Coordinates of C-alpha atoms and ligand atoms in Angstrom, one line a residue:
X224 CA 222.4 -58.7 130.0
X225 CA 223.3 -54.9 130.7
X226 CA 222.2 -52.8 127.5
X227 CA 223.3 -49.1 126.8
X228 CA 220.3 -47.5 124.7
X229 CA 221.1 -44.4 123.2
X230 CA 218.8 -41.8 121.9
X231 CA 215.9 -43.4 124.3
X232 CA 214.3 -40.5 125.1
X233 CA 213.2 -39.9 121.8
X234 CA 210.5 -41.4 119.7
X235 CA 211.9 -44.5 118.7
X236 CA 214.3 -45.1 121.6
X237 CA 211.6 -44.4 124.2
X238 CA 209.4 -46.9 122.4
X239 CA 212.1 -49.2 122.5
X240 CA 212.7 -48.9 126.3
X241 CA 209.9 -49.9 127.2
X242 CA 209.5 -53.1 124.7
X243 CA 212.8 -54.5 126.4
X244 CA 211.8 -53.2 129.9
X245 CA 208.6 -55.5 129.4
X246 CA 209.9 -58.5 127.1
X247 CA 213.1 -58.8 129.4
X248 CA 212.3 -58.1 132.7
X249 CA 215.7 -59.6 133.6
X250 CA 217.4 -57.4 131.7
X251 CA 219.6 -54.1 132.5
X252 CA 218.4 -51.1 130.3
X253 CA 220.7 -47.9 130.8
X254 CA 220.0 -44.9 128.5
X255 CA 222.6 -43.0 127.3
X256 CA 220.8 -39.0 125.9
X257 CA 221.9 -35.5 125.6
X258 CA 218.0 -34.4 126.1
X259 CA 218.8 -32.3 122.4
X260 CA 215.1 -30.6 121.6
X261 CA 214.3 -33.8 120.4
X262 CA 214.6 -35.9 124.0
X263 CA 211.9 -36.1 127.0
X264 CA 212.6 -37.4 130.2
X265 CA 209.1 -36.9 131.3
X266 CA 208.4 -39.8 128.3
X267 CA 210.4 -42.3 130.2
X268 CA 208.7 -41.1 133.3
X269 CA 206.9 -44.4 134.1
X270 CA 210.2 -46.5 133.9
X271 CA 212.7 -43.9 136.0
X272 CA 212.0 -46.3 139.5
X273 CA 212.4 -49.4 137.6
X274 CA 215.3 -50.9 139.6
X275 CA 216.3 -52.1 136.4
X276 CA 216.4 -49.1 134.6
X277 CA 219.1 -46.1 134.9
X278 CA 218.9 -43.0 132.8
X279 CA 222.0 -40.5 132.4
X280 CA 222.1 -37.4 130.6
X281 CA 225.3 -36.9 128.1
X282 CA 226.4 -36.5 124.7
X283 CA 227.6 -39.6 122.1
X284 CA 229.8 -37.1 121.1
X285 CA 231.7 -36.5 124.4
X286 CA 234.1 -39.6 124.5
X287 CA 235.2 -38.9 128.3
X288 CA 231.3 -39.3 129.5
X289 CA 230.7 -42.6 127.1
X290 CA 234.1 -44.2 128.4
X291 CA 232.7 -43.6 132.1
X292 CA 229.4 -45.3 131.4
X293 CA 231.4 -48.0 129.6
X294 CA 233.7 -48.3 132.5
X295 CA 230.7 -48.3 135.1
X296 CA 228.5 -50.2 133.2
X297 CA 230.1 -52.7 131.5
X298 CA 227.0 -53.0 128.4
X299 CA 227.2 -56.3 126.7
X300 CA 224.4 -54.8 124.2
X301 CA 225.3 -51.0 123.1
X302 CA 222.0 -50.3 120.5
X303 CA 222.5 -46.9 118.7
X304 CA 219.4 -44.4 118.2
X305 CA 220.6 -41.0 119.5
X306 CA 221.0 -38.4 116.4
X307 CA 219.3 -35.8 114.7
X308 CA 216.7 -37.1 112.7
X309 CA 214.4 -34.1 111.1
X310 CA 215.1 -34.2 107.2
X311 CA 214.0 -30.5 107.2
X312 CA 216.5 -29.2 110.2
X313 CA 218.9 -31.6 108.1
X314 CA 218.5 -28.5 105.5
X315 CA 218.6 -25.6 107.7
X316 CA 221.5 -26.8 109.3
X317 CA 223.5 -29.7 108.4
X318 CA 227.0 -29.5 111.0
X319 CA 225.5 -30.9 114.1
X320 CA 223.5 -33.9 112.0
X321 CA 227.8 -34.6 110.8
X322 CA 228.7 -34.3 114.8
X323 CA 225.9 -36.2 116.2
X324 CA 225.7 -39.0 113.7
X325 CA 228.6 -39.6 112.0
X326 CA 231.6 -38.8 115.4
X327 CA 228.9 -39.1 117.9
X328 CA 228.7 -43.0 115.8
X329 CA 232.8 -43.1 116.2
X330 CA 233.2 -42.6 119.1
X331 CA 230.7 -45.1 121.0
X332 CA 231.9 -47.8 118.6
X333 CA 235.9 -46.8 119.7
X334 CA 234.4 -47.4 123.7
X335 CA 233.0 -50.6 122.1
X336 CA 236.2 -51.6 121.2
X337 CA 238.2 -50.8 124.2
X338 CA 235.6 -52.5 126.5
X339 CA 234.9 -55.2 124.8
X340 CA 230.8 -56.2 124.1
X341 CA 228.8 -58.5 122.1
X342 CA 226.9 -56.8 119.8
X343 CA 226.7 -53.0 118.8
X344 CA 223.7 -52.3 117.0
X345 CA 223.2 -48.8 114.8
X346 CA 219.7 -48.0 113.9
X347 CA 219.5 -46.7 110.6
X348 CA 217.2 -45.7 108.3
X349 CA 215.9 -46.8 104.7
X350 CA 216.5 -43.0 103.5
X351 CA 219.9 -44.0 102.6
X352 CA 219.0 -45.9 99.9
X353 CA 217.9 -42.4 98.4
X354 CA 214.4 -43.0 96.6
X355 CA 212.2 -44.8 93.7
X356 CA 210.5 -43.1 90.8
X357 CA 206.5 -43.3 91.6
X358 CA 205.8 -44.9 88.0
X359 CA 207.8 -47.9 88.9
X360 CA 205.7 -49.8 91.7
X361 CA 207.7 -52.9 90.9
X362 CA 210.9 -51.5 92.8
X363 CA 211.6 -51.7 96.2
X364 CA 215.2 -51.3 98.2
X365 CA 217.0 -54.5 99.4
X366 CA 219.8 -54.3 101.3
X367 CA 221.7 -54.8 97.7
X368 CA 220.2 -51.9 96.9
X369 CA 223.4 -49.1 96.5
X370 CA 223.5 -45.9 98.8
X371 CA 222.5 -42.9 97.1
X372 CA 221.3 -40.2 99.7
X373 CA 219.4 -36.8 99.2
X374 CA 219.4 -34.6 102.0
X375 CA 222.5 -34.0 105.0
X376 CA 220.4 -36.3 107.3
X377 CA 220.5 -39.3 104.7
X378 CA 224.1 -38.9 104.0
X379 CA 225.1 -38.6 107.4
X380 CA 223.5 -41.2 108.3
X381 CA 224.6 -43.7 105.5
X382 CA 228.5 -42.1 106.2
X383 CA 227.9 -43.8 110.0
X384 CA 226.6 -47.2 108.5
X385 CA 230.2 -47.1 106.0
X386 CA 231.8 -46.4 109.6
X387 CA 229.9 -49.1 111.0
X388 CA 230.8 -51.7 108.4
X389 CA 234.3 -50.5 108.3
X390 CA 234.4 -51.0 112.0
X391 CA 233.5 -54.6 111.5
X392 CA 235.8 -55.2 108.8
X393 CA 239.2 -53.6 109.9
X394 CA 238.3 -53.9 114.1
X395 CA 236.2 -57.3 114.1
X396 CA 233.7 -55.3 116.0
X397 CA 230.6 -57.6 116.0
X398 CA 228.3 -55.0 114.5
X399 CA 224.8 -55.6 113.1
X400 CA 222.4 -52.7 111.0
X401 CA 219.0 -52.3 110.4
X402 CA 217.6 -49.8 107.7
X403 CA 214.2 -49.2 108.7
X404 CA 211.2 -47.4 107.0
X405 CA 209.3 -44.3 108.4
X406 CA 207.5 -45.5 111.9
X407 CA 204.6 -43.6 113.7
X408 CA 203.0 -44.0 117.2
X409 CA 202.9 -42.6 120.4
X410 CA 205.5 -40.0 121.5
X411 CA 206.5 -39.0 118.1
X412 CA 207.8 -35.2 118.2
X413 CA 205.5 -33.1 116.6
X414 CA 207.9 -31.5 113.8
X415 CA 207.2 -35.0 111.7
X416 CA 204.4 -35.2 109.7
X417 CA 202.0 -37.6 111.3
X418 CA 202.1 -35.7 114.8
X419 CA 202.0 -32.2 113.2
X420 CA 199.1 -32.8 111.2
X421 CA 196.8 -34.8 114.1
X422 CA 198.2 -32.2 116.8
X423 CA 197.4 -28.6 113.8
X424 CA 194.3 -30.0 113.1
X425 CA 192.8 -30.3 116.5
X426 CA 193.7 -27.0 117.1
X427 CA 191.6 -26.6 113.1
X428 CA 195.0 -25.2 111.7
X429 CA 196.2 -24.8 108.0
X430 CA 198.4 -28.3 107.6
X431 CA 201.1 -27.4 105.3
X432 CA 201.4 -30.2 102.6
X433 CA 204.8 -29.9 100.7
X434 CA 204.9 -30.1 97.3
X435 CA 201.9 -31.9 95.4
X436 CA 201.5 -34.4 98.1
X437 CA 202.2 -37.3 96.3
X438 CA 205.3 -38.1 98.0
X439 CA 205.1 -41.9 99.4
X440 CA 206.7 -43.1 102.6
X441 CA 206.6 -46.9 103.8
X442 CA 205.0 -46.7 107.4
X443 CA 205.8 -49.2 110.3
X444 CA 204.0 -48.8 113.6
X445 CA 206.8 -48.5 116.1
X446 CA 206.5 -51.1 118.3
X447 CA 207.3 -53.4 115.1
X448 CA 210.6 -52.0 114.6
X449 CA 211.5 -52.4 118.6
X450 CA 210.7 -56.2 118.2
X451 CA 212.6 -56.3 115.3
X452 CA 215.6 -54.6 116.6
X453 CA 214.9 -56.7 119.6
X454 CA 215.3 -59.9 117.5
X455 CA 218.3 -58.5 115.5
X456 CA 220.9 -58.2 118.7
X457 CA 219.7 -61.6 119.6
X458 CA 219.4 -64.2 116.6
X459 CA 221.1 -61.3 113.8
X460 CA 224.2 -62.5 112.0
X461 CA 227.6 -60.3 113.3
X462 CA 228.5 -57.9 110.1
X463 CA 224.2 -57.9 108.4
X464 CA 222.3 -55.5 107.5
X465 CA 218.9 -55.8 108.2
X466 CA 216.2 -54.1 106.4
X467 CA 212.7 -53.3 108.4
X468 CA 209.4 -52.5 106.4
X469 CA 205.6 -53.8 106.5
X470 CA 205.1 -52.7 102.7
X471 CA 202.7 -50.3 103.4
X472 CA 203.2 -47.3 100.9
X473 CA 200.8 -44.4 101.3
X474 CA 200.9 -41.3 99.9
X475 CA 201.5 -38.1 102.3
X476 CA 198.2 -36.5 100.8
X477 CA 196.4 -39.9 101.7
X478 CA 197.5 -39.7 105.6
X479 CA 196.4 -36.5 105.7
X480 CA 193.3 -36.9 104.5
X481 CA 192.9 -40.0 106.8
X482 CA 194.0 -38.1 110.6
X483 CA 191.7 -35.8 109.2
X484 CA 188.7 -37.7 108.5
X485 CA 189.5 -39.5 111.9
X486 CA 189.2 -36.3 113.9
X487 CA 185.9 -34.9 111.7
X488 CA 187.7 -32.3 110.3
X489 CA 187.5 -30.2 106.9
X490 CA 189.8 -31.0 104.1
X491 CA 189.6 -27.6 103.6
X492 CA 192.6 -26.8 106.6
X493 CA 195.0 -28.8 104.1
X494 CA 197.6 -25.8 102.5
X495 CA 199.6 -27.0 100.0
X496 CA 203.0 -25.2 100.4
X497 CA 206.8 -24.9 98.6
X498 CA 208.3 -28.4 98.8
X499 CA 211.4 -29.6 100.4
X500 CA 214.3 -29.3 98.8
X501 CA 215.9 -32.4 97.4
X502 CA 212.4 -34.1 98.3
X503 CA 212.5 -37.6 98.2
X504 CA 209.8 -39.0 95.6
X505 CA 209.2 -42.9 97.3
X506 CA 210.2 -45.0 99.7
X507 CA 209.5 -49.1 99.9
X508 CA 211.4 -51.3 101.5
X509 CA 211.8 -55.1 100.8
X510 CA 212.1 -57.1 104.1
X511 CA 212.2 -60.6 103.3
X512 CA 215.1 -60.8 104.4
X513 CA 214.4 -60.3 107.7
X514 CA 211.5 -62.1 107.6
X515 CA 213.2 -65.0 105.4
X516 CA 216.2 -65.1 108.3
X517 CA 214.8 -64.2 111.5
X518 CA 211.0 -64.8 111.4
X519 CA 210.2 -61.0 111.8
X520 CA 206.7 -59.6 110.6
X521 CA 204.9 -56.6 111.1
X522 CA 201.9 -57.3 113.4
X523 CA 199.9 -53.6 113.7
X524 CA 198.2 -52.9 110.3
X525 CA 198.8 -49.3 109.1
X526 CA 194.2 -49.0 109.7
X527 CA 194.6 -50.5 113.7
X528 CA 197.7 -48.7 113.9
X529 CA 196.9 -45.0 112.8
X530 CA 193.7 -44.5 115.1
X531 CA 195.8 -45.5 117.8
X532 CA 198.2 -43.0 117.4
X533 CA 195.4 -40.8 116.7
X534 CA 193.9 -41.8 119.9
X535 CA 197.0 -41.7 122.0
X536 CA 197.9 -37.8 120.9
X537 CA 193.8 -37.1 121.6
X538 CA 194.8 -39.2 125.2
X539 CA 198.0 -37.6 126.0
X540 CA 198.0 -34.1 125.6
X541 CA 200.1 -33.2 128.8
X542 CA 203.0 -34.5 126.8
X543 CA 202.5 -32.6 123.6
X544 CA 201.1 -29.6 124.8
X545 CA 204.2 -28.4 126.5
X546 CA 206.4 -29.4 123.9
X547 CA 204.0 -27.0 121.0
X548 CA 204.2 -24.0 123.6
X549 CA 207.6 -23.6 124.2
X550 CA 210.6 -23.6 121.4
X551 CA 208.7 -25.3 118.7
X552 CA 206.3 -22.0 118.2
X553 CA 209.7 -20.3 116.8
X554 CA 210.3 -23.6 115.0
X555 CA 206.8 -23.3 113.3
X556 CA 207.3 -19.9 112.5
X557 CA 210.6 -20.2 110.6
X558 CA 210.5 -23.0 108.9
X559 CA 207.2 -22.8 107.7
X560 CA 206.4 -19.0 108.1
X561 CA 207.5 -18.2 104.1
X562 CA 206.6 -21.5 102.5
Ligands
NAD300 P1 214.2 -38.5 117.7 O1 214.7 -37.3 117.1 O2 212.8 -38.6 118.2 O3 215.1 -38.9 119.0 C1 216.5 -38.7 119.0 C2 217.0 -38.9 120.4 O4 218.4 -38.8 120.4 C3 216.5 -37.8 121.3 O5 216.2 -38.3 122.6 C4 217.8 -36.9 121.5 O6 217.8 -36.2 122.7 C5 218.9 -37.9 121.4 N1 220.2 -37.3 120.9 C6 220.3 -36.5 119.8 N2 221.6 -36.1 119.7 C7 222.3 -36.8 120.8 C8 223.6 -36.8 121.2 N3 224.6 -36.1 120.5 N4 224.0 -37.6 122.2 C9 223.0 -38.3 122.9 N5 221.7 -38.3 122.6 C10 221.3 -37.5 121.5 O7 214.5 -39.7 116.7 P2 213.7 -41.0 116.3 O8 212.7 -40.7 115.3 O9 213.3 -41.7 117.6 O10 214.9 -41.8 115.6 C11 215.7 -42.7 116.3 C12 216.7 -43.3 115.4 O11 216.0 -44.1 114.4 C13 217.6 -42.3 114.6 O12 218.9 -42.8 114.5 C14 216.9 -42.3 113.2 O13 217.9 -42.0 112.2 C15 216.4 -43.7 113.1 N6 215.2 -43.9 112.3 C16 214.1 -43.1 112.5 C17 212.9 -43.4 111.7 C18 211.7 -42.6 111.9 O14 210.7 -42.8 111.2 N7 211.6 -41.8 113.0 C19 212.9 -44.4 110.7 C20 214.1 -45.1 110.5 C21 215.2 -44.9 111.3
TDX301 O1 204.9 -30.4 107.3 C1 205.2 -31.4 106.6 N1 204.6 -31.6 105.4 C2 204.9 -32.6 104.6 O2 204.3 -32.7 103.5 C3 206.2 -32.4 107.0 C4 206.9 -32.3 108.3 C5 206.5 -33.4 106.2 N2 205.8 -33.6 105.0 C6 206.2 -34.7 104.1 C7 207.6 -34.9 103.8 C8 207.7 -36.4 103.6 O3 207.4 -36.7 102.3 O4 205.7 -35.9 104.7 C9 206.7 -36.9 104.5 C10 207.2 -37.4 105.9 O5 208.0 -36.4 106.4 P1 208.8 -36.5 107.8 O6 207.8 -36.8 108.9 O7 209.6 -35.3 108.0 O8 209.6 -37.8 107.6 P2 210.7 -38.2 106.5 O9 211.4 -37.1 105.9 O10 210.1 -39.2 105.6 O11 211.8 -39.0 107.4 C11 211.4 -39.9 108.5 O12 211.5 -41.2 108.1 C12 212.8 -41.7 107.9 C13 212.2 -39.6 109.8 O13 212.1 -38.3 110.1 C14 213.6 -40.0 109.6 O14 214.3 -39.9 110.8 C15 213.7 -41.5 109.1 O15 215.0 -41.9 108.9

């Protein structure tokens, strides 16, 4: 089986790499990424001489390139992850979230349908469901649940899932979704929340909580979403969403407060700052059906699963440190300097 990854060397994409690298040794893993801010080839550094691994740099967005992989490559698997993902940069500057996720989306489902493949798979995210009032614990998203988005990133992101569907619908492209919750673990860029905070307060720096803190995210350890995106292209019905989620709701203040307590450090670095705008109040996601359908449950708990993330960042600083020196110090400075 030849499968195009996009997006894998990010966070997730990375992550997933390796999963099917390891679980499919059989298998032909090429990894389609522009290298954006976002992207590190030094992550996938440990597959590069893996005969059955091929890495090529290019843009989702530049049809010419994606029709010559297509052509070269023939994927019977293409599984989607490349776009812009910060909700924050979403704000600053929405355009290239449109570009990336929504045409970049387009136009590697239009080489789908001129080549021909089996599945196409778009990783998307539970954000587009919008979010749930904290005083109502009994709600959670299903994937009845209507789209309602807050920020650029969440709309864009939903307007590729409508594309995705449509695709299916009007093409017959055998297309299948999953809308995931918020995942943490190793190689997770530093701009998002779990990695900022372990990486400022190592280096005993103010961590800038937005808002009251109360804000509460669903979090899946990453290697749980691979395997279930893993057992979505194989045993997932053509034209499904699927939504991924270990119901495990903390609150951002919460996490904080944990990483720190982890590290023995003072609760006195935490800086409450302006929150984000648009800020979406709670997220929980309802997976039975993925679990009902395809046998999928979470197997890290959030308590074996946050110290060791905590313990990878402590382990791997040669992959963070030149990521926080270059860049990302102007980053820091100007999204956060008059919060
Ligand atoms: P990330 O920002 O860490 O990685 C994105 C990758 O895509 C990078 O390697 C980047 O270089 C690449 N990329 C960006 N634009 C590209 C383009 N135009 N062409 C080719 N490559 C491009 O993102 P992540 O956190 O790993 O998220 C991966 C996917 O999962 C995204 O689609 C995101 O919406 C979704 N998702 C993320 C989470 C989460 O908690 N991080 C949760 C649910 C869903
Ligand atoms: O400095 C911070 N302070 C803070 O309080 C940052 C970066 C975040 N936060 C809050 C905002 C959120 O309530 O922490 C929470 C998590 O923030 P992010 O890490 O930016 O993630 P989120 O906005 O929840 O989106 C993530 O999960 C869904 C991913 O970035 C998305 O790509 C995914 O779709």
């Amino acid at each position: 089986m030849n499968i195009i990854v996009t997006g894998g060397a990010g966070f997730i994409g990375s992550n997933f790499v390796f999963h099917m690298l390891k679980a499919h040794p059989d298998y032909r893993i090429i990894c389609l990424d522009k290298l954006t801010y976002a992207g590190n080839l030094s992550t996938l550094e440990p597959v590069m001489d893996n005969p059955n691994f091929r890495f090529v740099k290019a843009d989702i967005c530049d049809k010419e390139a994606v029709d010559k992989l297509f052509e070269e490559e023939k994927p019977d698997v293409v599984v989607n992850f490349a776009a812009e993902s910060h909700v924050d940069r979403s704000i600053e500057n929405p355009q290239v979230f449109l570009e990336t996720n929504i045409i970049g989306t387009s136009v590697l489902m239009d080489a789908c349908r001129k080549h021909g493949i089996k599945r196409y798979h778009q990783v998307s995210t539970d954000e587009v469901y919008g979010d749930l009032p904290l005083d109502r614990p009994d709600l959670f998203f299903t994937e009845q649940t209507p789209i309602h988005t807050s920020s650029p990133y969440s709309s864009s992101k939903a307007g590729a899932d409508l594309l995705v569907l449509a695709y299916h619908r009007t093409f017959g492209l055998p297309v299948t979704i999953s809308r995931c919750s918020n995942n943490y673990g190793p190689y997770h860029f530093p701009e998002k929340l779990i990695p900022l905070m372990i990486i400022r307060a190592l280096h005993d720096e103010s961590l800038p909580v937005y808002g009251d803190g109360l804000n509460v995210r669903d979090w899946l350890y990453v290697e749980d979403h691979c395997k279930a995106i893993d057992l979505i292209i194989h045993k997932g019905k053509v034209g499904e969403v699927y939504n991924v989620g270990g119901h495990n709701e903390m609150a951002n203040i919460d996490i904080v407060k944990l990483i720190l307590k982890e590290l023995g450090k003072s609760e006195d670095l935490i800086t409450y700052v302006t929150d984000r705008a648009g800020h979406d109040r709670r997220y929980a996601i309802d997976p039975t059906k993925i679990h009902n359908d395809l046998g999928w449950l979470p197997e890290t708990k959030f308590a074996d699963g946050i110290v060791k993330t905590i313990k990878w960042y402590l382990d791997n600083e040669a992959w963070w440190q030149p990521i926080i020196s270059g860049e990302y110090q102007n980053y820091y400075e100007k999204m956060y300097g008059d919060k």
